[in-house]
Coordinates of C-alpha atoms in Angstrom, one line a residue:
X1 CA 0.0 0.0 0.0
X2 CA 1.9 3.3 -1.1
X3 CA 1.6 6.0 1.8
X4 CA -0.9 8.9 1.2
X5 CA 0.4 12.5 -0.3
X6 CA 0.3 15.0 2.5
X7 CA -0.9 18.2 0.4
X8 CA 1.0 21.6 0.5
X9 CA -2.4 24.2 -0.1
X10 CA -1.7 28.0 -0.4
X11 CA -4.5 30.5 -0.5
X12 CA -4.2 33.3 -1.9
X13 CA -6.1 36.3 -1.1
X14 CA -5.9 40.2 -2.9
X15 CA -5.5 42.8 0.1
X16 CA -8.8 45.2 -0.2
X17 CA -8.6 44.4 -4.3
X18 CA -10.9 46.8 -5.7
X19 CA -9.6 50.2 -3.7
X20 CA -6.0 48.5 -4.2
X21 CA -6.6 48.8 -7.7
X22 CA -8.4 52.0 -7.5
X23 CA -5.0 53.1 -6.0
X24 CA -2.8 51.6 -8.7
X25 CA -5.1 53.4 -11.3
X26 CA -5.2 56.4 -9.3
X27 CA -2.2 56.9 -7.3
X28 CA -3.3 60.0 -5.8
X29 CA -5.9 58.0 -3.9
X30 CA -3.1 56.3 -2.0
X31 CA -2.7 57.0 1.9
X32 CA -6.0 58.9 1.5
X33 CA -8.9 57.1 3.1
X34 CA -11.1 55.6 0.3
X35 CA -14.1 53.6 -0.6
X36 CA -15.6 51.9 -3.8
X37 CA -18.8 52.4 -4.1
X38 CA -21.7 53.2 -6.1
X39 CA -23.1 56.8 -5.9
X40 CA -26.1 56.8 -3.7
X41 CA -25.1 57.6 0.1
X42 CA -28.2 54.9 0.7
X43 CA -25.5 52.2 -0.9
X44 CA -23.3 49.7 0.4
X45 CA -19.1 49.8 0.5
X46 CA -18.0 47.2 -1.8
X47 CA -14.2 47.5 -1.0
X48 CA -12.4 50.0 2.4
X49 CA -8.5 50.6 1.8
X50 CA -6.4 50.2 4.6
X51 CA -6.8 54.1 5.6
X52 CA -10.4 53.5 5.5
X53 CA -10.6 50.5 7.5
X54 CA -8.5 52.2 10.7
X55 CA -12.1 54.2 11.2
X56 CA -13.5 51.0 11.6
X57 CA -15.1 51.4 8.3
X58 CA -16.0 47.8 6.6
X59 CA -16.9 45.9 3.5
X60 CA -21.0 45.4 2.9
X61 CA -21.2 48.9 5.5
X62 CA -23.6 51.3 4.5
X63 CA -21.6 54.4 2.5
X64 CA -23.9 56.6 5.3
X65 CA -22.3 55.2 7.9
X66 CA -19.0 55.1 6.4
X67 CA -19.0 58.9 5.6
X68 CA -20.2 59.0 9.5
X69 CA -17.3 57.5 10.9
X70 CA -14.7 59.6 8.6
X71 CA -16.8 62.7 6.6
X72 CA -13.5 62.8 4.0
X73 CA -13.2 60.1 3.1
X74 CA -13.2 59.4 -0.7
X75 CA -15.7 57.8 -2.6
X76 CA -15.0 56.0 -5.8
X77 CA -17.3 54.5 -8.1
X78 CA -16.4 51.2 -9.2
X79 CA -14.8 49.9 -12.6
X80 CA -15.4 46.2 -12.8
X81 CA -13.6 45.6 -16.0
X82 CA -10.4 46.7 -14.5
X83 CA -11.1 44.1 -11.6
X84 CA -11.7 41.6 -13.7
X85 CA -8.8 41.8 -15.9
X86 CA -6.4 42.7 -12.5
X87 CA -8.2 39.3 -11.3
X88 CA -7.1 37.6 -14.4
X89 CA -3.6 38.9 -14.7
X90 CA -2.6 37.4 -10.9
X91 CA -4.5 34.3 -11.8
X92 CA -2.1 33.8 -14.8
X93 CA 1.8 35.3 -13.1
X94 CA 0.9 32.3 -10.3
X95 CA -0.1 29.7 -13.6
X96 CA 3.1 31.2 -15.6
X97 CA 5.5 31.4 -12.7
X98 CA 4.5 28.5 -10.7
X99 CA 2.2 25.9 -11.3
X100 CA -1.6 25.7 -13.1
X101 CA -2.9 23.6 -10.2
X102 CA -5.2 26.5 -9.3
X103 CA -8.9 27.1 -8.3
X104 CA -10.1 30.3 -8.5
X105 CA -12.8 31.1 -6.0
X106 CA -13.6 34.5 -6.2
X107 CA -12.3 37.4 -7.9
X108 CA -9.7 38.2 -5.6
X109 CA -8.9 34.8 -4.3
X110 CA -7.5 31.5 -5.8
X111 CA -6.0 28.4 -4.1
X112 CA -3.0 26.9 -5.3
X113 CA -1.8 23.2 -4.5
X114 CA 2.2 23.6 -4.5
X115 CA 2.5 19.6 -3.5
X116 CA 4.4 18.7 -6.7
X117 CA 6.5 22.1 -6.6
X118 CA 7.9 20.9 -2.6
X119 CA 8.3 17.5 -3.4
X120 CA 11.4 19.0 -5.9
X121 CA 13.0 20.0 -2.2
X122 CA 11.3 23.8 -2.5
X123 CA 10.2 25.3 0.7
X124 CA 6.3 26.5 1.3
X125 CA 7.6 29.6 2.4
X126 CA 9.9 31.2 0.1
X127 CA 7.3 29.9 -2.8
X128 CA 4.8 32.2 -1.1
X129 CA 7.4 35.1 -0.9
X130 CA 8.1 34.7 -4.6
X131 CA 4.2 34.9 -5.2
X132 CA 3.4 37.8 -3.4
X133 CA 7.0 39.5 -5.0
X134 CA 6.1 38.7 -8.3
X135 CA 2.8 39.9 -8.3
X136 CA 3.7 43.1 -6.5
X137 CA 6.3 43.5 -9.1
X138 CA 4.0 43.2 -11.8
X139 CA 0.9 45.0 -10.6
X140 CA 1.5 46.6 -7.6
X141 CA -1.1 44.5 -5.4
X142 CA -0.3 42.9 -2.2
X143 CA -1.8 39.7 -1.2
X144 CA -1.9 37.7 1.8
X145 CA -1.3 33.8 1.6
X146 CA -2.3 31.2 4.3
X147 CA 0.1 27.9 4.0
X148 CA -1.4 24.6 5.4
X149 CA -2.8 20.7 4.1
X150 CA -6.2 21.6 3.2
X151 CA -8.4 24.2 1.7
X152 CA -9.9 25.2 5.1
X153 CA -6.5 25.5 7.1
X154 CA -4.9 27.8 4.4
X155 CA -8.2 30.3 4.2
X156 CA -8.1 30.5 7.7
X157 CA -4.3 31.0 7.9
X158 CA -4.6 33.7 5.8
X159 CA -6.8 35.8 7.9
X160 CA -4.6 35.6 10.6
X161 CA -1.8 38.4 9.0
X162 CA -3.4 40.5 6.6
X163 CA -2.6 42.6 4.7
X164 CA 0.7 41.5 3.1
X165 CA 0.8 38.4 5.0
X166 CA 2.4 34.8 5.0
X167 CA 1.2 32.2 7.6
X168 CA 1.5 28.5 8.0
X169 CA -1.5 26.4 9.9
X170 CA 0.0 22.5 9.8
X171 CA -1.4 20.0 12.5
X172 CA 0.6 20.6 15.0
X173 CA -0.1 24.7 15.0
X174 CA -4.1 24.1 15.1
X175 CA -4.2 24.2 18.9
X176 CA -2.1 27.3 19.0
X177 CA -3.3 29.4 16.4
X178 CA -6.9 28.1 15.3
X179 CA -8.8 27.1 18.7
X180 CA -8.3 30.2 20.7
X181 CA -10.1 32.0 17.6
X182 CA -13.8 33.2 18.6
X183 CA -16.5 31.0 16.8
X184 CA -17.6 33.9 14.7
X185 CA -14.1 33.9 12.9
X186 CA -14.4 30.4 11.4
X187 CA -14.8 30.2 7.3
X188 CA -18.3 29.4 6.7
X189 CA -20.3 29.1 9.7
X190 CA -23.1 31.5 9.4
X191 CA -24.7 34.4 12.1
X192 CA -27.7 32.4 12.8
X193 CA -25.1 29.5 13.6
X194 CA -22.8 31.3 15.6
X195 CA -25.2 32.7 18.1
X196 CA -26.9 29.1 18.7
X197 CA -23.3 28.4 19.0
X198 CA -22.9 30.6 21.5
X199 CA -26.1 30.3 23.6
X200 CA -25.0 26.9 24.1
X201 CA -21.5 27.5 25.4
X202 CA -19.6 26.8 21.9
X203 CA -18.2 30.5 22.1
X204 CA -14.6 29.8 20.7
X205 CA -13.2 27.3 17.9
X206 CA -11.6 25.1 20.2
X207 CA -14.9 24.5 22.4
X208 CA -16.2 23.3 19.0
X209 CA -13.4 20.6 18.2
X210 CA -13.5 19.6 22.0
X211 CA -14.7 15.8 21.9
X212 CA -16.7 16.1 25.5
X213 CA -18.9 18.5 23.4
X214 CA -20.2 15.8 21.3
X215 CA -23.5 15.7 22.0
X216 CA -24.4 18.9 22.5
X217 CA -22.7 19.2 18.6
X218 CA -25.3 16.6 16.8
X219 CA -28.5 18.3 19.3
X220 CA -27.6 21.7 17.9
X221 CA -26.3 21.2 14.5
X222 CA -28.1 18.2 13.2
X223 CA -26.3 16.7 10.2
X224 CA -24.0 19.3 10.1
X225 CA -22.7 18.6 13.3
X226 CA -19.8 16.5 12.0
X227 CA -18.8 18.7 9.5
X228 CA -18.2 21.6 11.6
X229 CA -16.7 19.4 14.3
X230 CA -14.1 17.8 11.8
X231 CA -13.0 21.5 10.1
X232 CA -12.4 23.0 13.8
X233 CA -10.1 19.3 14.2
X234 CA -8.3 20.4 10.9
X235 CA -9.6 17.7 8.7
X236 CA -10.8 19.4 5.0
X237 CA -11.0 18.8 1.8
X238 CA -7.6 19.0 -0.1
X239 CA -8.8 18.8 -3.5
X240 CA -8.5 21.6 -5.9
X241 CA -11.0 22.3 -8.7
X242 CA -8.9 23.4 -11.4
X243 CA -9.8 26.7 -13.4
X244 CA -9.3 24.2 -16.7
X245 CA -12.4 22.4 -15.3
X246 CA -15.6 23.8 -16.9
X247 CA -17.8 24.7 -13.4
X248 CA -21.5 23.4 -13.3
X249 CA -22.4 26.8 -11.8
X250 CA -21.1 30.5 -10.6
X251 CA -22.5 31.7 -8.0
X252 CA -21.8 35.2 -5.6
X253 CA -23.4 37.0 -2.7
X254 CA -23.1 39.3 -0.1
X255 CA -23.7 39.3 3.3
X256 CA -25.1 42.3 4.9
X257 CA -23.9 44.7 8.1
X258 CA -27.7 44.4 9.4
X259 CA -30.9 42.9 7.9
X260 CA -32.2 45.3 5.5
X261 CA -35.7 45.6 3.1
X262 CA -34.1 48.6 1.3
X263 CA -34.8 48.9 -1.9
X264 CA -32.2 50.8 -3.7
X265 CA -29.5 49.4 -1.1
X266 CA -30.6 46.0 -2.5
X267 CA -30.4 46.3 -5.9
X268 CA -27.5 48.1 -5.8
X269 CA -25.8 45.1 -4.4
X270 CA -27.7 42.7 -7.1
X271 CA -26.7 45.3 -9.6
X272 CA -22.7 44.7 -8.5
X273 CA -23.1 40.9 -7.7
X274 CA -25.0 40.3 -11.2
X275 CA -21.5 42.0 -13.0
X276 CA -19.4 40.0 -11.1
X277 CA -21.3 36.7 -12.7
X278 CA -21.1 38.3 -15.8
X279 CA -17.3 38.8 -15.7
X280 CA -16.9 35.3 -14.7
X281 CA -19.3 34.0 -17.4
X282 CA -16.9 35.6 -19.5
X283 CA -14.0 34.7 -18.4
X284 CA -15.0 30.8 -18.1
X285 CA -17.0 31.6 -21.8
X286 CA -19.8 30.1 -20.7
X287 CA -23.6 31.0 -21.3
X288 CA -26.3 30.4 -18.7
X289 CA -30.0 29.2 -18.8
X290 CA -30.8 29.2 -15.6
X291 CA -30.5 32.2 -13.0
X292 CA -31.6 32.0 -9.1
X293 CA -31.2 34.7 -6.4
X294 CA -31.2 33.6 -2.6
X295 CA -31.7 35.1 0.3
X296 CA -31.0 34.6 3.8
X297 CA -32.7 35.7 7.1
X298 CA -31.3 36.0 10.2
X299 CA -33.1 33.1 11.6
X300 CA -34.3 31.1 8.6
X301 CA -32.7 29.0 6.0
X302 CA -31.2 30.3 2.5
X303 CA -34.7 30.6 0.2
X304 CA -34.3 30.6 -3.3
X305 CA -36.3 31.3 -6.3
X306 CA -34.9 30.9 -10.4
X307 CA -35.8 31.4 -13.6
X308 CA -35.1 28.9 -16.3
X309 CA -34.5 30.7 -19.8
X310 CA -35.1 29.2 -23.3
X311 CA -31.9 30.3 -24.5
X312 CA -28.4 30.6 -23.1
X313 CA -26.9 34.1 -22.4
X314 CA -24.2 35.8 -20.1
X315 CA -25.5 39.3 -21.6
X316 CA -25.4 41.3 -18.4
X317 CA -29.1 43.0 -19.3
X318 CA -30.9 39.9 -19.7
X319 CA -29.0 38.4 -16.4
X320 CA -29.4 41.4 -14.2
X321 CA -33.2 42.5 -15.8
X322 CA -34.3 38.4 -14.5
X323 CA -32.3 38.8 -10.7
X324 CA -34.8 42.1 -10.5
X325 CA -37.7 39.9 -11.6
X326 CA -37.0 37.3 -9.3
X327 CA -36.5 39.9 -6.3
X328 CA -39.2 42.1 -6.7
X329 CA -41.4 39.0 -7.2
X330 CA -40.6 37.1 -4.5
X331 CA -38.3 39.0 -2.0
X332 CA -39.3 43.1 -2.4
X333 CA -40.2 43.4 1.4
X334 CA -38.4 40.9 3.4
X335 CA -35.6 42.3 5.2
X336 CA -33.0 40.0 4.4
X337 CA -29.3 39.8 5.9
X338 CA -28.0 37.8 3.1
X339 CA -28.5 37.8 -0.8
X340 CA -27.0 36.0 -3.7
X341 CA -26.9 35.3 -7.3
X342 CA -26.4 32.1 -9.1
X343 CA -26.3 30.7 -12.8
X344 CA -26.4 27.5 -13.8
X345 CA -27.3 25.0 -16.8
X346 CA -23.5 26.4 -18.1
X347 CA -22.9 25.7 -22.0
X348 CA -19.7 27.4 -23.7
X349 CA -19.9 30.2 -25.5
X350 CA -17.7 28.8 -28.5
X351 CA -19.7 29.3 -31.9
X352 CA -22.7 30.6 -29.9
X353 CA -22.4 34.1 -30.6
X354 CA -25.9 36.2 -32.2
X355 CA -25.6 39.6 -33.0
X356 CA -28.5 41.4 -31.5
X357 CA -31.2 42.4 -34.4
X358 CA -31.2 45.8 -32.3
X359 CA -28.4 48.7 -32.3
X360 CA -29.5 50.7 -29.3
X361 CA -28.0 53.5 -28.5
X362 CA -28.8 53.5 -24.7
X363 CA -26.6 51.9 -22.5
X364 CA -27.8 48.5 -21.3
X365 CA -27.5 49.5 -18.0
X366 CA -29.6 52.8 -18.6
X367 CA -32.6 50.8 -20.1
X368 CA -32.8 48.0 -17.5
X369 CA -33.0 51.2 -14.9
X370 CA -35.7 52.6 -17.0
X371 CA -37.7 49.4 -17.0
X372 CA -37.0 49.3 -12.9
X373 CA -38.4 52.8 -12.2
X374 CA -42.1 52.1 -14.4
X375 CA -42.3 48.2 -12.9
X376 CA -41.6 49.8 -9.4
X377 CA -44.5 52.3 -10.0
X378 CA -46.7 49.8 -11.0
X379 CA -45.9 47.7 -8.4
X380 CA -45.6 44.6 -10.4
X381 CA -43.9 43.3 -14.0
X382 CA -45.5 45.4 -16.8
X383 CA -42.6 45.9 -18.8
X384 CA -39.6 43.8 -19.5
X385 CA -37.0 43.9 -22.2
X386 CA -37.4 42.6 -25.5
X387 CA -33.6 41.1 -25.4
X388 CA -34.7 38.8 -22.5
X389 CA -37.6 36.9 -24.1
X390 CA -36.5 36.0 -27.6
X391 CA -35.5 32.7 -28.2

C-alpha cells in the first residue's frame, strides 16, 4: 500500500482588491482614506483601503455610515472591468510562474496546491514570498497567503496576518493558532449558527473541536454537526478544482452589516453581484440558462427562487433584468441579511455568438434602470425587455 500524499495548499487572497486597484489606477488616492462604491449615500461599500478600514469602516457597511465614521473620506465608483482583468492577470503570473494547479474562487482569491513544486526540495515559504514579490512586481497588489494541508486551514491562515501576509496552519499549530479564535471567525459558519453556537456555550473554535462537546454538537447542529466538528479538528477537503475544469455553476453573494428591506441598497448590491457573474461567465466563456437569487434571514434557511430561460446568455441586461424579476417577485419586502446570485445549466460560448437584431444607442445599463423605475411604479412586472424573451 503506497503512503498517502500530505498536500502543500496556499491561499491566496488580494489585500482590499478593488480600492487596491483604485489606488494603482489612481495613485493619488493612495494614503487617502477611500471607498468603492456606487453613488447613492443609501448604498453599500464594496471594498475600504487600509486608511479606511483604521475608522473602523468595513466591506458590505452602509456608505452613510462610512461617511459617518470619517466625513473625507473618498468615494470612488467602481470599474469592474479593470477588476476583472487585474483578477485575471494574478491568476495567470501564479499559472506562468508557478504551477496551473489552481482554483479560482472568487475574484480576488484562488487556491494553489504547490505539492508537486515541494516535493522537488522547495520550501512552502519562500514559494509564497516569490508569489506575493512577483505579483507586486508586476501589478503593484499585495496579497496575503495562508500555508497549510487543506483548503480550510490555508483560508483560515490567511486571515490571521493581513494585509501583506504569509502564515503556516499544519497540525501541530491548530491548537495554538486556530482554537483560541472566537466562533464567529471560522470560514463558513453562518450568524444564525454562531449565536446558537454561542447560547449553548460553543463561544470559541476550540470549544467546537473539544470531543466532550459531542453531543451537545449533533443536538444543535443536526447533520451538520460532523462537518463543523471535523473542520475546527483540521480535517478538510484538499482537493482543488482546477480553473481548466468547466464549473457546473457561478454563484456570488453578499452578506449584509444588518438585515435590510431597502430597496435601492438592494439592488445596488444585485446590480454589483450580477456584473461580477457576468465577468466570470466571461472569463469561463460560458452561457447560462438558468438564474436563481437567494436570500437569507437572520433566523431562517437560504430561500431561493430561479428562472429557467429558453436560451443561453451571459449578456449582463438579460441576467441582471431576470435577478430584478425574481426579487421584486418574491423577495421586495423581506428584510434579508444575506443575498446572492447564481447561474447555472452552463454551456460554452464557442460558436454561440448572435448579434443582436437591435443597435441601441442607450446603454444597457440605462434601459434596464428605466424598465426598474415604471415596474416599481406599478408595483408589479408590466414591462420587461425585449432582449430577454426572444429565443
Amino acid at each position: 500500500m503506497s503512503a498517502q500524499i500530505i498536500k502543500t495548499i496556499l491561499h491566496v487572497d488580494m489585500d482590499a482588491f478593488f480600492a487596491s486597484v483604485e489606488e494603482v489606477l489612481n495613485p493619488n488616492l493612495k494614503g487617502r482614506p477611500m471607498i468603492v462604491c456606487g453613488y447613492s449615500r443609501r448604498g453599500v461599500v464594496s471594498s475600504p483601503n487600509y486608511a479606511a478600514r483604521k475608522f473602523g469602516i468595513k466591506a458590505a457597511m452602509p456608505v452613510y455610515h462610512a461617511v459617518a465614521r470619517c466625513p473625507n473620506v473618498v468615494m470612488q465608483p467602481p470599474h469592474f472591468s479593470e477588476y476583472e482583468k487585474f483578477s485575471n492577470e494574478f491568476v495567470s503570473i501564479i499559472a506562468k510562474s508557478f504551477t496551473k494547479n489552481i482554483q479560482k474562487t472568487s475574484i480576488d482569491e484562488c487556491y494553489v496546491d504547490i505539492t508537486s513544486i515541494i516535493s522537488l526540495g522547495n520550501d512552502a515559504i519562500k514559494i509564497a514570498k516569490d508569489i506575493q514579490k512577483k505579483i507586486f512586481n508586476e501589478l503593484g497588489l499585495t496579497c496575503s497567503i495562508g500555508i497549510a494541508h487543506n483548503k480550510f486551514l490555508a483560508k483560515m491562515a490567511t486571515d490571521m496576518n493581513k494585509p501583506n501576509g504569509i502564515t503556516t496552519l499544519y497540525e501541530d499549530e491548530i491548537k495554538q493558532k486556530l482554537w483560541p479564535l472566537e466562533i464567529k471567525e471560522m470560514y463558513m459558519v453562518g450568524v444564525s449558527t454562531v449565536n446558537n453556537l454561542r447560547k449553548n456555550g460553543i463561544n470559541t473554535i476550540g470549544d467546537l473541536a473539544n470531543d466532550s462537546n459531542l453531543e451537545l454538537l449533533k443536538r444543535i447542529l443536526n447533520k451538520n454537526w460532523l462537518f463543523y466538528y471535523q473542520q475546527a479538528n483540521g480535517i478538510g477537503d484538499d482537493q482543488l478544482e482546477y480553473i481548466n475544469a468547466p464549473p457546473k455553476s457561478i454563484a456570488c453573494g453578499r452578506t449584509f452589516m444588518h438585515d435590510t428591506a431597502d430597496y435601492d441598497e438592494i439592488k445596488e448590491m444585485l446590480h454589483h453581484e450580477a456584473k461580477n457573474i457576468v465577468s466570470q461567465l466571461d472569463e469561463q466563456q460560458m452561457l447560462c440558462k438558468t438564474i436563481s437569487v437567494g436570500i437569507k434571514k437572520e433566523i431562517h434557511k437560504t430561500i431561493s427562487k430561479a428562472i429557467t430561460l429558453s436560451y443561453a446568455t451571459n449578456d449582463f441586461g438579460v441576467i441582471f433584468e431576470n435577478v430584478m424579476q425574481i426579487f421584486q417577485d418574491n423577495f421586495c419586502d423581506i428584510a434579508i441579511r444575506h443575498i446572492g446570485i447564481s447561474v447555472s445549466s452552463l454551456i460554452t460560448s464557442n460558436n454561440l455568438e448572435q448579434g443582436s437584431i437591435f443597435d441601441l444607442e442607450t446603454p444597457k445599463d440605462d434601459y434596464v434602470e428605466i424598465v426598474d423605475k415604471i415596474n416599481r411604479e406599478f408595483k408589479k412586472r408590466v414591462l420587461f425587455i425585449a432582449e430577454s424573451k426572444l429565443k
